[in-house]
PDB file of C-alpha atoms in Angstrom:
ATOM      1  CA  MET A   1      88.642  29.003 -13.610  1.00  0.00           C
ATOM      2  CA  THR A   2      87.003  32.174 -12.366  1.00  0.00           C
ATOM      3  CA  THR A   3      83.127  32.209 -11.950  1.00  0.00           C
ATOM      4  CA  PRO A   4      81.415  35.467 -13.215  1.00  0.00           C
ATOM      5  CA  SER A   5      79.537  37.465 -10.582  1.00  0.00           C
ATOM      6  CA  LEU A   6      75.716  37.780 -10.517  1.00  0.00           C
ATOM      7  CA  GLY A   7      75.889  41.517 -11.260  1.00  0.00           C
ATOM      8  CA  LYS A   8      77.863  40.986 -14.424  1.00  0.00           C
ATOM      9  CA  MET A   9      75.468  38.279 -15.550  1.00  0.00           C
ATOM     10  CA  TRP A  10      72.382  40.609 -15.032  1.00  0.00           C
ATOM     11  CA  ARG A  11      74.023  43.403 -16.988  1.00  0.00           C
ATOM     12  CA  ALA A  12      74.785  41.009 -19.783  1.00  0.00           C
ATOM     13  CA  VAL A  13      71.137  39.870 -19.903  1.00  0.00           C
ATOM     14  CA  LYS A  14      69.792  43.502 -19.967  1.00  0.00           C
ATOM     15  CA  ALA A  15      72.147  44.390 -22.757  1.00  0.00           C
ATOM     16  CA  ARG A  16      70.691  41.683 -25.021  1.00  0.00           C
ATOM     17  CA  PRO A  17      67.691  42.802 -27.167  1.00  0.00           C
ATOM     18  CA  VAL A  18      64.372  40.890 -26.626  1.00  0.00           C
ATOM     19  CA  ARG A  19      62.788  39.662 -29.758  1.00  0.00           C
ATOM     20  CA  ILE A  20      59.140  38.493 -29.931  1.00  0.00           C
ATOM     21  CA  SER A  21      58.034  36.743 -33.032  1.00  0.00           C
ATOM     22  CA  LEU A  22      54.268  36.676 -33.838  1.00  0.00           C
ATOM     23  CA  SER A  23      52.519  34.961 -36.672  1.00  0.00           C
ATOM     24  CA  LEU A  24      50.290  37.000 -38.939  1.00  0.00           C
ATOM     25  CA  PRO A  25      46.993  35.591 -37.620  1.00  0.00           C
ATOM     26  CA  ALA A  26      48.109  36.339 -34.034  1.00  0.00           C
ATOM     27  CA  LEU A  27      49.062  39.831 -34.983  1.00  0.00           C
ATOM     28  CA  CYS A  28      45.714  40.411 -36.643  1.00  0.00           C
ATOM     29  CA  ALA A  29      43.923  39.094 -33.591  1.00  0.00           C
ATOM     30  CA  LEU A  30      45.929  41.368 -31.359  1.00  0.00           C
ATOM     31  CA  VAL A  31      45.142  44.409 -33.517  1.00  0.00           C
ATOM     32  CA  LEU A  32      41.403  43.544 -33.508  1.00  0.00           C
ATOM     33  CA  LEU A  33      41.459  43.122 -29.739  1.00  0.00           C
ATOM     34  CA  ALA A  34      43.067  46.515 -29.318  1.00  0.00           C
ATOM     35  CA  LEU A  35      40.533  48.116 -31.640  1.00  0.00           C
ATOM     36  CA  GLY A  36      37.703  46.450 -29.676  1.00  0.00           C
ATOM     37  CA  LEU A  37      39.073  47.746 -26.419  1.00  0.00           C
ATOM     38  CA  PHE A  38      39.359  51.255 -27.791  1.00  0.00           C
ATOM     39  CA  ALA A  39      35.813  51.099 -29.216  1.00  0.00           C
ATOM     40  CA  GLY A  40      34.403  49.789 -25.900  1.00  0.00           C
ATOM     41  CA  ALA A  41      36.207  52.452 -23.973  1.00  0.00           C
ATOM     42  CA  GLY A  42      34.776  55.082 -26.362  1.00  0.00           C
ATOM     43  CA  MET A  43      31.239  53.775 -25.928  1.00  0.00           C
ATOM     44  CA  ILE A  44      31.644  53.791 -22.145  1.00  0.00           C
ATOM     45  CA  LEU A  45      32.924  57.342 -22.239  1.00  0.00           C
ATOM     46  CA  ARG A  46      30.007  58.416 -24.480  1.00  0.00           C
ATOM     47  CA  GLN A  47      27.412  56.664 -22.164  1.00  0.00           C
ATOM     48  CA  TYR A  48      28.882  57.927 -18.902  1.00  0.00           C
ATOM     49  CA  PRO A  49      26.795  61.155 -18.767  1.00  0.00           C
ATOM     50  CA  HIS A  50      23.592  59.134 -19.288  1.00  0.00           C
ATOM     51  CA  VAL A  51      24.660  56.650 -16.603  1.00  0.00           C
ATOM     52  CA  ALA A  52      25.310  59.475 -14.154  1.00  0.00           C
ATOM     53  CA  GLU A  53      21.964  61.066 -15.048  1.00  0.00           C
ATOM     54  CA  ASN A  54      20.142  57.728 -14.544  1.00  0.00           C
ATOM     55  CA  ARG A  55      21.917  57.280 -11.250  1.00  0.00           C
ATOM     56  CA  ASP A  56      20.665  60.655 -10.074  1.00  0.00           C
ATOM     57  CA  ARG A  57      17.143  59.737 -11.220  1.00  0.00           C
ATOM     58  CA  VAL A  58      17.347  56.451  -9.302  1.00  0.00           C
ATOM     59  CA  LYS A  59      18.331  58.369  -6.153  1.00  0.00           C
ATOM     60  CA  ILE A  60      15.385  60.756  -6.613  1.00  0.00           C
ATOM     61  CA  LEU A  61      13.012  57.865  -7.190  1.00  0.00           C
ATOM     62  CA  GLU A  62      14.350  56.048  -4.119  1.00  0.00           C
ATOM     63  CA  LYS A  63      13.766  59.177  -2.071  1.00  0.00           C
ATOM     64  CA  ARG A  64      10.216  59.530  -3.421  1.00  0.00           C
ATOM     65  CA  ILE A  65       9.520  55.874  -2.713  1.00  0.00           C
ATOM     66  CA  GLY A  66      10.723  56.354   0.862  1.00  0.00           C
ATOM     67  CA  LEU A  67       8.420  59.352   1.327  1.00  0.00           C
ATOM     68  CA  GLN A  68       5.496  57.416  -0.192  1.00  0.00           C
ATOM     69  CA  GLN A  69       6.099  54.517   2.169  1.00  0.00           C
ATOM     70  CA  GLU A  70       6.133  56.901   5.125  1.00  0.00           C
ATOM     71  CA  LEU A  71       2.887  58.457   3.869  1.00  0.00           C
ATOM     72  CA  ILE A  72       1.323  55.047   3.414  1.00  0.00           C
ATOM     73  CA  CYS A  73       2.247  54.125   7.004  1.00  0.00           C
ATOM     74  CA  VAL A  74       0.694  57.391   8.268  1.00  0.00           C
ATOM     75  CA  GLN A  75      -2.485  56.735   6.205  1.00  0.00           C
ATOM     76  CA  ARG A  76      -2.686  53.164   7.513  1.00  0.00           C
ATOM     77  CA  ALA A  77      -2.297  54.464  11.068  1.00  0.00           C
ATOM     78  CA  HIS A  78      -5.212  56.843  10.415  1.00  0.00           C
ATOM     79  CA  ILE A  79      -7.239  53.926   8.993  1.00  0.00           C
ATOM     80  CA  GLN A  80      -6.566  51.914  12.153  1.00  0.00           C
ATOM     81  CA  LYS A  81      -7.520  54.880  14.350  1.00  0.00           C
ATOM     82  CA  PHE A  82     -10.757  55.382  12.411  1.00  0.00           C
ATOM     83  CA  ALA A  83     -11.571  51.684  12.659  1.00  0.00           C
ATOM     84  CA  ARG A  84     -11.122  51.851  16.457  1.00  0.00           C
ATOM     85  CA  ARG A  85     -13.406  54.892  16.588  1.00  0.00           C
ATOM     86  CA  MET A  86     -16.035  53.004  14.596  1.00  0.00           C
ATOM     87  CA  ASN A  87     -15.829  50.210  17.167  1.00  0.00           C
ATOM     88  CA  GLU A  88     -16.364  52.802  19.919  1.00  0.00           C
ATOM     89  CA  VAL A  89     -19.431  54.154  18.094  1.00  0.00           C
ATOM     90  CA  ASN A  90     -20.702  50.604  17.772  1.00  0.00           C
ATOM     91  CA  GLU A  91     -20.314  50.119  21.540  1.00  0.00           C
ATOM     92  CA  GLU A  92     -22.050  53.455  22.239  1.00  0.00           C
ATOM     93  CA  LEU A  93     -25.000  52.449  20.018  1.00  0.00           C
ATOM     94  CA  THR A  94     -25.191  49.136  21.829  1.00  0.00           C
ATOM     95  CA  THR A  95     -25.212  50.988  25.189  1.00  0.00           C
ATOM     96  CA  LEU A  96     -27.998  53.273  23.972  1.00  0.00           C
ATOM     97  CA  TYR A  97     -29.980  50.243  22.771  1.00  0.00           C
ATOM     98  CA  GLU A  98     -29.684  48.604  26.206  1.00  0.00           C
ATOM     99  CA  PHE A  99     -30.501  51.934  27.894  1.00  0.00           C
ATOM    100  CA  GLU A 100     -33.691  52.204  25.872  1.00  0.00           C
ATOM    101  CA  LYS A 101     -34.661  48.638  26.747  1.00  0.00           C
ATOM    102  CA  ASN A 102     -34.255  49.476  30.447  1.00  0.00           C
ATOM    103  CA  ILE A 103     -36.366  52.621  30.104  1.00  0.00           C
ATOM    104  CA  ARG A 104     -39.111  50.682  28.313  1.00  0.00           C
ATOM    105  CA  SER A 105     -38.935  47.992  31.001  1.00  0.00           C
ATOM    106  CA  VAL A 106     -39.178  50.494  33.893  1.00  0.00           C
ATOM    107  CA  THR A 107     -41.919  52.556  32.305  1.00  0.00           C
ATOM    108  CA  LYS A 108     -43.733  49.482  30.989  1.00  0.00           C
ATOM    109  CA  MET A 109     -43.653  50.973  27.488  1.00  0.00           C
ATOM    110  CA  ILE A 110     -42.996  47.794  25.558  1.00  0.00           C
ATOM    111  CA  GLN A 111     -43.020  48.245  21.783  1.00  0.00           C
ATOM    112  CA  PRO A 112     -46.310  47.111  20.240  1.00  0.00           C
ATOM    113  CA  ALA A 113     -46.326  43.773  18.422  1.00  0.00           C
ATOM    114  CA  GLY A 114     -45.229  43.983  14.835  1.00  0.00           C
ATOM    115  CA  LYS A 115     -42.975  47.019  15.485  1.00  0.00           C
ATOM    116  CA  SER A 116     -40.058  45.356  17.212  1.00  0.00           C
ATOM    117  CA  HIS A 117     -37.746  46.520  14.424  1.00  0.00           C
ATOM    118  CA  ASN A 118     -38.107  50.041  15.771  1.00  0.00           C
ATOM    119  CA  VAL A 119     -36.442  49.104  19.038  1.00  0.00           C
ATOM    120  CA  GLY A 120     -32.748  49.635  18.436  1.00  0.00           C
ATOM    121  CA  GLY A 121     -30.900  48.459  15.348  1.00  0.00           C
ATOM    122  CA  PRO A 122     -28.665  45.604  14.235  1.00  0.00           C
ATOM    123  CA  MET A 123     -25.200  46.164  15.636  1.00  0.00           C
ATOM    124  CA  PRO A 124     -22.344  45.568  13.107  1.00  0.00           C
ATOM    125  CA  MET A 125     -19.477  43.202  13.848  1.00  0.00           C
ATOM    126  CA  GLU A 126     -16.412  44.636  15.560  1.00  0.00           C
ATOM    127  CA  LEU A 127     -13.516  45.539  13.279  1.00  0.00           C
ATOM    128  CA  SER A 128      -9.936  44.306  13.745  1.00  0.00           C
ATOM    129  CA  PRO A 129      -7.784  47.417  13.277  1.00  0.00           C
ATOM    130  CA  ASP A 130      -4.609  46.118  14.983  1.00  0.00           C
ATOM    131  CA  LEU A 131      -2.843  45.013  11.775  1.00  0.00           C
ATOM    132  CA  PRO A 132       0.902  45.677  11.148  1.00  0.00           C
ATOM    133  CA  LEU A 133       1.378  48.904   9.230  1.00  0.00           C
ATOM    134  CA  THR A 134       3.386  47.047   6.641  1.00  0.00           C
ATOM    135  CA  LEU A 135       0.413  44.901   5.571  1.00  0.00           C
ATOM    136  CA  THR A 136      -2.208  45.845   3.012  1.00  0.00           C
ATOM    137  CA  HIS A 137      -5.331  47.280   4.648  1.00  0.00           C
ATOM    138  CA  GLY A 138      -7.669  46.637   1.693  1.00  0.00           C
ATOM    139  CA  ASN A 139      -9.814  44.153   3.602  1.00  0.00           C
ATOM    140  CA  LEU A 140     -10.047  46.476   6.607  1.00  0.00           C
ATOM    141  CA  ILE A 141     -11.141  49.368   4.400  1.00  0.00           C
ATOM    142  CA  ARG A 142     -13.843  47.227   2.807  1.00  0.00           C
ATOM    143  CA  GLU A 143     -15.044  46.114   6.250  1.00  0.00           C
ATOM    144  CA  MET A 144     -15.039  49.719   7.427  1.00  0.00           C
ATOM    145  CA  ASN A 145     -17.171  50.759   4.469  1.00  0.00           C
ATOM    146  CA  ASP A 146     -19.687  47.991   5.185  1.00  0.00           C
ATOM    147  CA  THR A 147     -19.645  48.775   8.913  1.00  0.00           C
ATOM    148  CA  SER A 148     -20.208  52.494   8.336  1.00  0.00           C
ATOM    149  CA  GLU A 149     -23.355  51.701   6.342  1.00  0.00           C
ATOM    150  CA  GLU A 150     -24.542  49.394   9.115  1.00  0.00           C
ATOM    151  CA  LEU A 151     -23.766  51.986  11.799  1.00  0.00           C
ATOM    152  CA  LEU A 152     -25.670  54.635   9.853  1.00  0.00           C
ATOM    153  CA  ALA A 153     -28.680  52.334   9.506  1.00  0.00           C
ATOM    154  CA  ALA A 154     -28.568  51.404  13.206  1.00  0.00           C
ATOM    155  CA  ALA A 155     -28.268  55.049  14.205  1.00  0.00           C
ATOM    156  CA  ARG A 156     -31.332  55.967  12.147  1.00  0.00           C
ATOM    157  CA  VAL A 157     -33.360  53.144  13.619  1.00  0.00           C
ATOM    158  CA  GLN A 158     -32.223  54.062  17.137  1.00  0.00           C
ATOM    159  CA  GLU A 159     -33.129  57.710  16.514  1.00  0.00           C
ATOM    160  CA  ASP A 160     -36.633  56.723  15.362  1.00  0.00           C
ATOM    161  CA  SER A 161     -36.990  54.416  18.329  1.00  0.00           C
ATOM    162  CA  PHE A 162     -35.946  57.118  20.824  1.00  0.00           C
ATOM    163  CA  SER A 163     -38.273  59.606  19.127  1.00  0.00           C
ATOM    164  CA  SER A 164     -41.166  57.151  19.478  1.00  0.00           C
ATOM    165  CA  LEU A 165     -40.232  56.493  23.094  1.00  0.00           C
ATOM    166  CA  LEU A 166     -40.030  60.208  23.943  1.00  0.00           C
ATOM    167  CA  LYS A 167     -43.465  60.813  22.387  1.00  0.00           C
ATOM    168  CA  ARG A 168     -44.930  58.015  24.509  1.00  0.00           C
ATOM    169  CA  ILE A 169     -43.178  59.340  27.609  1.00  0.00           C
ATOM    170  CA  ASP A 170     -44.565  62.842  26.919  1.00  0.00           C
ATOM    171  CA  ALA A 171     -48.013  61.362  26.461  1.00  0.00           C
ATOM    172  CA  LYS A 172     -47.647  59.378  29.682  1.00  0.00           C
ATOM    173  CA  ARG A 173     -46.429  62.476  31.523  1.00  0.00           C
ATOM    174  CA  ASP A 174     -49.348  64.477  30.205  1.00  0.00           C
ATOM    175  CA  PHE A 175     -51.732  61.701  31.232  1.00  0.00           C
ATOM    176  CA  LEU A 176     -50.263  61.628  34.768  1.00  0.00           C
ATOM    177  CA  ALA A 177     -50.457  65.422  35.003  1.00  0.00           C
ATOM    178  CA  CYS A 178     -54.148  65.218  34.077  1.00  0.00           C
ATOM    179  CA  LYS A 179     -54.896  62.338  36.448  1.00  0.00           C
ATOM    180  CA  PRO A 180     -56.799  63.716  39.530  1.00  0.00           C
ATOM    181  CA  SER A 181     -54.487  62.423  42.197  1.00  0.00           C
ATOM    182  CA  LEU A 182     -53.980  65.508  44.400  1.00  0.00           C
ATOM    183  CA  MET A 183     -55.949  66.012  47.634  1.00  0.00           C
ATOM    184  CA  PRO A 184     -58.115  69.074  46.765  1.00  0.00           C
ATOM    185  CA  VAL A 185     -58.358  70.490  50.260  1.00  0.00           C
ATOM    186  CA  ASP A 186     -56.644  70.097  53.591  1.00  0.00           C
ATOM    187  CA  GLY A 187     -59.246  68.489  55.878  1.00  0.00           C
ATOM    188  CA  ASP A 188     -60.814  65.320  57.275  1.00  0.00           C
ATOM    189  CA  PHE A 189     -62.998  62.815  55.459  1.00  0.00           C
ATOM    190  CA  THR A 190     -66.534  62.839  56.919  1.00  0.00           C
ATOM    191  CA  SER A 191     -68.374  60.783  54.330  1.00  0.00           C
ATOM    192  CA  GLY A 192     -67.095  58.304  51.823  1.00  0.00           C
ATOM    193  CA  PHE A 193     -68.037  57.194  48.333  1.00  0.00           C
ATOM    194  CA  GLY A 194     -70.961  54.738  47.955  1.00  0.00           C
ATOM    195  CA  PHE A 195     -74.240  53.958  49.718  1.00  0.00           C
ATOM    196  CA  ARG A 196     -74.934  55.757  53.011  1.00  0.00           C
ATOM    197  CA  THR A 197     -77.813  56.947  55.180  1.00  0.00           C
ATOM    198  CA  SER A 198     -78.884  60.436  54.167  1.00  0.00           C
ATOM    199  CA  PRO A 199     -78.338  63.026  56.952  1.00  0.00           C
ATOM    200  CA  PHE A 200     -81.482  64.829  55.729  1.00  0.00           C
ATOM    201  CA  THR A 201     -83.983  62.025  55.097  1.00  0.00           C
ATOM    202  CA  GLY A 202     -82.520  59.107  57.032  1.00  0.00           C
ATOM    203  CA  LEU A 203     -82.997  56.975  53.935  1.00  0.00           C
ATOM    204  CA  ARG A 204     -80.351  54.912  52.091  1.00  0.00           C
ATOM    205  CA  GLU A 205     -78.821  56.850  49.231  1.00  0.00           C
ATOM    206  CA  PHE A 206     -75.787  56.661  46.902  1.00  0.00           C
ATOM    207  CA  HIS A 207     -73.121  59.254  47.675  1.00  0.00           C
ATOM    208  CA  ARG A 208     -71.182  60.016  44.471  1.00  0.00           C
ATOM    209  CA  GLY A 209     -68.138  61.580  45.989  1.00  0.00           C
ATOM    210  CA  LEU A 210     -66.143  62.380  49.138  1.00  0.00           C
ATOM    211  CA  ASP A 211     -67.040  64.911  51.819  1.00  0.00           C
ATOM    212  CA  ILE A 212     -63.945  66.625  53.259  1.00  0.00           C
ATOM    213  CA  CYS A 213     -64.551  68.774  56.317  1.00  0.00           C
ATOM    214  CA  ALA A 214     -62.612  72.088  56.490  1.00  0.00           C
ATOM    215  CA  PRO A 215     -63.233  75.610  57.801  1.00  0.00           C
ATOM    216  CA  SER A 216     -65.153  77.970  55.560  1.00  0.00           C
ATOM    217  CA  GLY A 217     -62.800  79.886  53.254  1.00  0.00           C
ATOM    218  CA  THR A 218     -60.166  77.140  53.147  1.00  0.00           C
ATOM    219  CA  PRO A 219     -58.534  77.080  49.663  1.00  0.00           C
ATOM    220  CA  VAL A 220     -59.703  74.400  47.272  1.00  0.00           C
ATOM    221  CA  THR A 221     -57.149  73.370  44.630  1.00  0.00           C
ATOM    222  CA  ALA A 222     -57.421  71.545  41.300  1.00  0.00           C
ATOM    223  CA  SER A 223     -56.472  67.907  41.731  1.00  0.00           C
ATOM    224  CA  ALA A 224     -54.877  67.823  38.222  1.00  0.00           C
ATOM    225  CA  ASN A 225     -54.279  69.851  35.074  1.00  0.00           C
ATOM    226  CA  GLY A 226     -57.403  70.636  33.117  1.00  0.00           C
ATOM    227  CA  LYS A 227     -59.888  73.124  31.752  1.00  0.00           C
ATOM    228  CA  VAL A 228     -62.758  74.686  33.704  1.00  0.00           C
ATOM    229  CA  THR A 229     -66.021  73.770  31.951  1.00  0.00           C
ATOM    230  CA  PHE A 230     -68.532  75.010  34.500  1.00  0.00           C
ATOM    231  CA  VAL A 231     -68.662  77.660  37.219  1.00  0.00           C
ATOM    232  CA  GLY A 232     -72.075  78.235  38.859  1.00  0.00           C
ATOM    233  CA  ARG A 233     -74.775  76.648  40.942  1.00  0.00           C
ATOM    234  CA  LYS A 234     -76.194  73.127  40.761  1.00  0.00           C
ATOM    235  CA  MET A 235     -79.154  71.768  42.720  1.00  0.00           C
ATOM    236  CA  GLY A 236     -78.036  70.229  45.984  1.00  0.00           C
ATOM    237  CA  LEU A 237     -74.332  71.127  45.503  1.00  0.00           C
ATOM    238  CA  GLY A 238     -74.683  74.903  45.731  1.00  0.00           C
ATOM    239  CA  LYS A 239     -71.716  76.682  44.140  1.00  0.00           C
ATOM    240  CA  VAL A 240     -69.871  74.203  41.916  1.00  0.00           C
ATOM    241  CA  ILE A 241     -66.763  74.105  39.702  1.00  0.00           C
ATOM    242  CA  VAL A 242     -66.369  71.387  37.066  1.00  0.00           C
ATOM    243  CA  ILE A 243     -62.929  70.706  35.511  1.00  0.00           C
ATOM    244  CA  ASP A 244     -62.350  68.518  32.451  1.00  0.00           C
ATOM    245  CA  HIS A 245     -58.878  66.913  32.644  1.00  0.00           C
ATOM    246  CA  GLY A 246     -59.041  65.071  29.319  1.00  0.00           C
ATOM    247  CA  TYR A 247     -58.758  61.337  28.752  1.00  0.00           C
ATOM    248  CA  GLY A 248     -62.426  61.094  29.872  1.00  0.00           C
ATOM    249  CA  MET A 249     -61.585  62.366  33.409  1.00  0.00           C
ATOM    250  CA  VAL A 250     -63.742  65.071  35.081  1.00  0.00           C
ATOM    251  CA  THR A 251     -63.773  66.418  38.665  1.00  0.00           C
ATOM    252  CA  ARG A 252     -66.469  68.370  40.520  1.00  0.00           C
ATOM    253  CA  TYR A 253     -66.019  70.649  43.583  1.00  0.00           C
ATOM    254  CA  GLY A 254     -69.284  71.480  45.450  1.00  0.00           C
ATOM    255  CA  HIS A 255     -70.642  73.539  48.389  1.00  0.00           C
ATOM    256  CA  LEU A 256     -68.098  76.312  47.663  1.00  0.00           C
ATOM    257  CA  SER A 257     -68.328  79.768  49.186  1.00  0.00           C
ATOM    258  CA  ALA A 258     -66.343  81.518  46.400  1.00  0.00           C
ATOM    259  CA  PHE A 259     -64.943  80.978  42.928  1.00  0.00           C
ATOM    260  CA  CYS A 260     -61.301  81.764  42.018  1.00  0.00           C
ATOM    261  CA  VAL A 261     -61.553  80.814  38.348  1.00  0.00           C
ATOM    262  CA  LYS A 262     -64.034  81.298  35.500  1.00  0.00           C
ATOM    263  CA  GLN A 263     -65.388  79.031  32.788  1.00  0.00           C
ATOM    264  CA  GLY A 264     -62.829  78.422  30.019  1.00  0.00           C
ATOM    265  CA  ASP A 265     -59.788  78.893  32.252  1.00  0.00           C
ATOM    266  CA  THR A 266     -56.903  76.406  31.997  1.00  0.00           C
ATOM    267  CA  VAL A 267     -55.722  75.311  35.414  1.00  0.00           C
ATOM    268  CA  GLU A 268     -52.749  73.369  36.728  1.00  0.00           C
ATOM    269  CA  ARG A 269     -52.504  70.813  39.481  1.00  0.00           C
ATOM    270  CA  GLY A 270     -52.461  72.527  42.890  1.00  0.00           C
ATOM    271  CA  GLN A 271     -53.895  75.826  41.590  1.00  0.00           C
ATOM    272  CA  ILE A 272     -56.514  77.413  43.835  1.00  0.00           C
ATOM    273  CA  VAL A 273     -59.918  77.321  42.114  1.00  0.00           C
ATOM    274  CA  GLY A 274     -62.287  78.144  44.969  1.00  0.00           C
ATOM    275  CA  ARG A 275     -63.014  78.308  48.732  1.00  0.00           C
ATOM    276  CA  VAL A 276     -64.721  75.836  51.096  1.00  0.00           C
ATOM    277  CA  GLY A 277     -68.277  76.869  51.935  1.00  0.00           C
ATOM    278  CA  ASN A 278     -71.671  75.698  53.069  1.00  0.00           C
ATOM    279  CA  THR A 279     -73.830  76.414  50.013  1.00  0.00           C
ATOM    280  CA  GLY A 280     -76.512  74.090  48.701  1.00  0.00           C
ATOM    281  CA  ARG A 281     -77.758  71.092  50.649  1.00  0.00           C
ATOM    282  CA  SER A 282     -75.136  70.938  53.421  1.00  0.00           C
ATOM    283  CA  THR A 283     -75.000  70.424  57.163  1.00  0.00           C
ATOM    284  CA  GLY A 284     -71.810  72.516  57.603  1.00  0.00           C
ATOM    285  CA  PRO A 285     -68.704  73.846  55.837  1.00  0.00           C
ATOM    286  CA  HIS A 286     -67.071  71.122  53.778  1.00  0.00           C
ATOM    287  CA  LEU A 287     -66.011  70.212  50.204  1.00  0.00           C
ATOM    288  CA  HIS A 288     -67.962  67.697  48.188  1.00  0.00           C
ATOM    289  CA  TYR A 289     -65.426  66.208  45.713  1.00  0.00           C
ATOM    290  CA  GLU A 290     -66.322  63.904  42.789  1.00  0.00           C
ATOM    291  CA  VAL A 291     -64.256  62.105  40.094  1.00  0.00           C
ATOM    292  CA  HIS A 292     -65.957  60.919  36.876  1.00  0.00           C
ATOM    293  CA  ILE A 293     -64.334  58.606  34.313  1.00  0.00           C
ATOM    294  CA  ASN A 294     -66.152  58.545  30.978  1.00  0.00           C
ATOM    295  CA  GLY A 295     -69.272  59.909  32.683  1.00  0.00           C
ATOM    296  CA  ILE A 296     -69.284  57.307  35.477  1.00  0.00           C
ATOM    297  CA  PRO A 297     -68.634  58.417  39.132  1.00  0.00           C
ATOM    298  CA  ILE A 298     -65.549  56.687  40.581  1.00  0.00           C
ATOM    299  CA  ASN A 299     -64.350  56.550  44.186  1.00  0.00           C
ATOM    300  CA  PRO A 300     -61.955  59.556  44.383  1.00  0.00           C
ATOM    301  CA  ALA A 301     -60.002  57.890  47.202  1.00  0.00           C
ATOM    302  CA  LYS A 302     -58.558  55.443  44.657  1.00  0.00           C
ATOM    303  CA  TYR A 303     -56.897  58.335  42.803  1.00  0.00           C
ATOM    304  CA  ILE A 304     -55.656  60.463  45.676  1.00  0.00           C
ATOM    305  CA  THR A 305     -51.931  59.794  46.096  1.00  0.00           C
ATOM    306  CA  ALA A 306     -50.603  63.096  47.453  1.00  0.00           C
ATOM    307  CA  GLY A 307     -51.625  65.483  50.145  1.00  0.00           C
TER     308      GLY A 307
END
């Protein structure tokens, strides 16, 4: 018996028709499935343009969001920089406050009692700007707003305090400029302030100034800033110049040989006002120099600090 070959068997199988038998319900289900697939495909095809459009919109929105995030990072970086600058201003105000305290200490211009609030201002707390740029900076912004108000208040108080200090310094400088501390003539002391034996009567008398010996014609200078209130002769002192320096301080220059100023003139410390002479009751050329405080003669030697 001869066995058929595999090729012949395959050709025989292909030549046979394939029959598929389906029940009516299965056929209906198959038809409905096909219709559903066709309907779904149609809906997808109809929605495709909208999907593509939405996809483009999503890309645009993503790009905008990226730009906004970059802008937010830049803004947060500026916020941090501004916070650091506010800290620097705070430190500068603190330095000025300490500087003012040192000036008041050196010049002995301590603020009067009850006005201590005018010396510097309350310094705000230091900010913490070194936050990651990805974090929300809402708290830092609120702190910066509060700190800016405090810095403004402290700056105003410090300005008022410095203004007050400058006024007091100007007043002190004016007082020192009017204080009769300059030696009025280059010469030697021959008679001091206080009781002495009179060279004319031999009796004990009170000498109300200093006698400074110098050649006739030697320049006599104002010992401080002031205004000339008298130029003329007085009994015993001969030719005299009287200068009012303010603050109750007055100086007198007697036995002059000449005047270099007139009544009403304003003079400055070191300005020549007259010349040494021998007028009035005098034993020789010299300057009689007096200092009066509130009408009372004071030892001029206590005020002379410069030659």
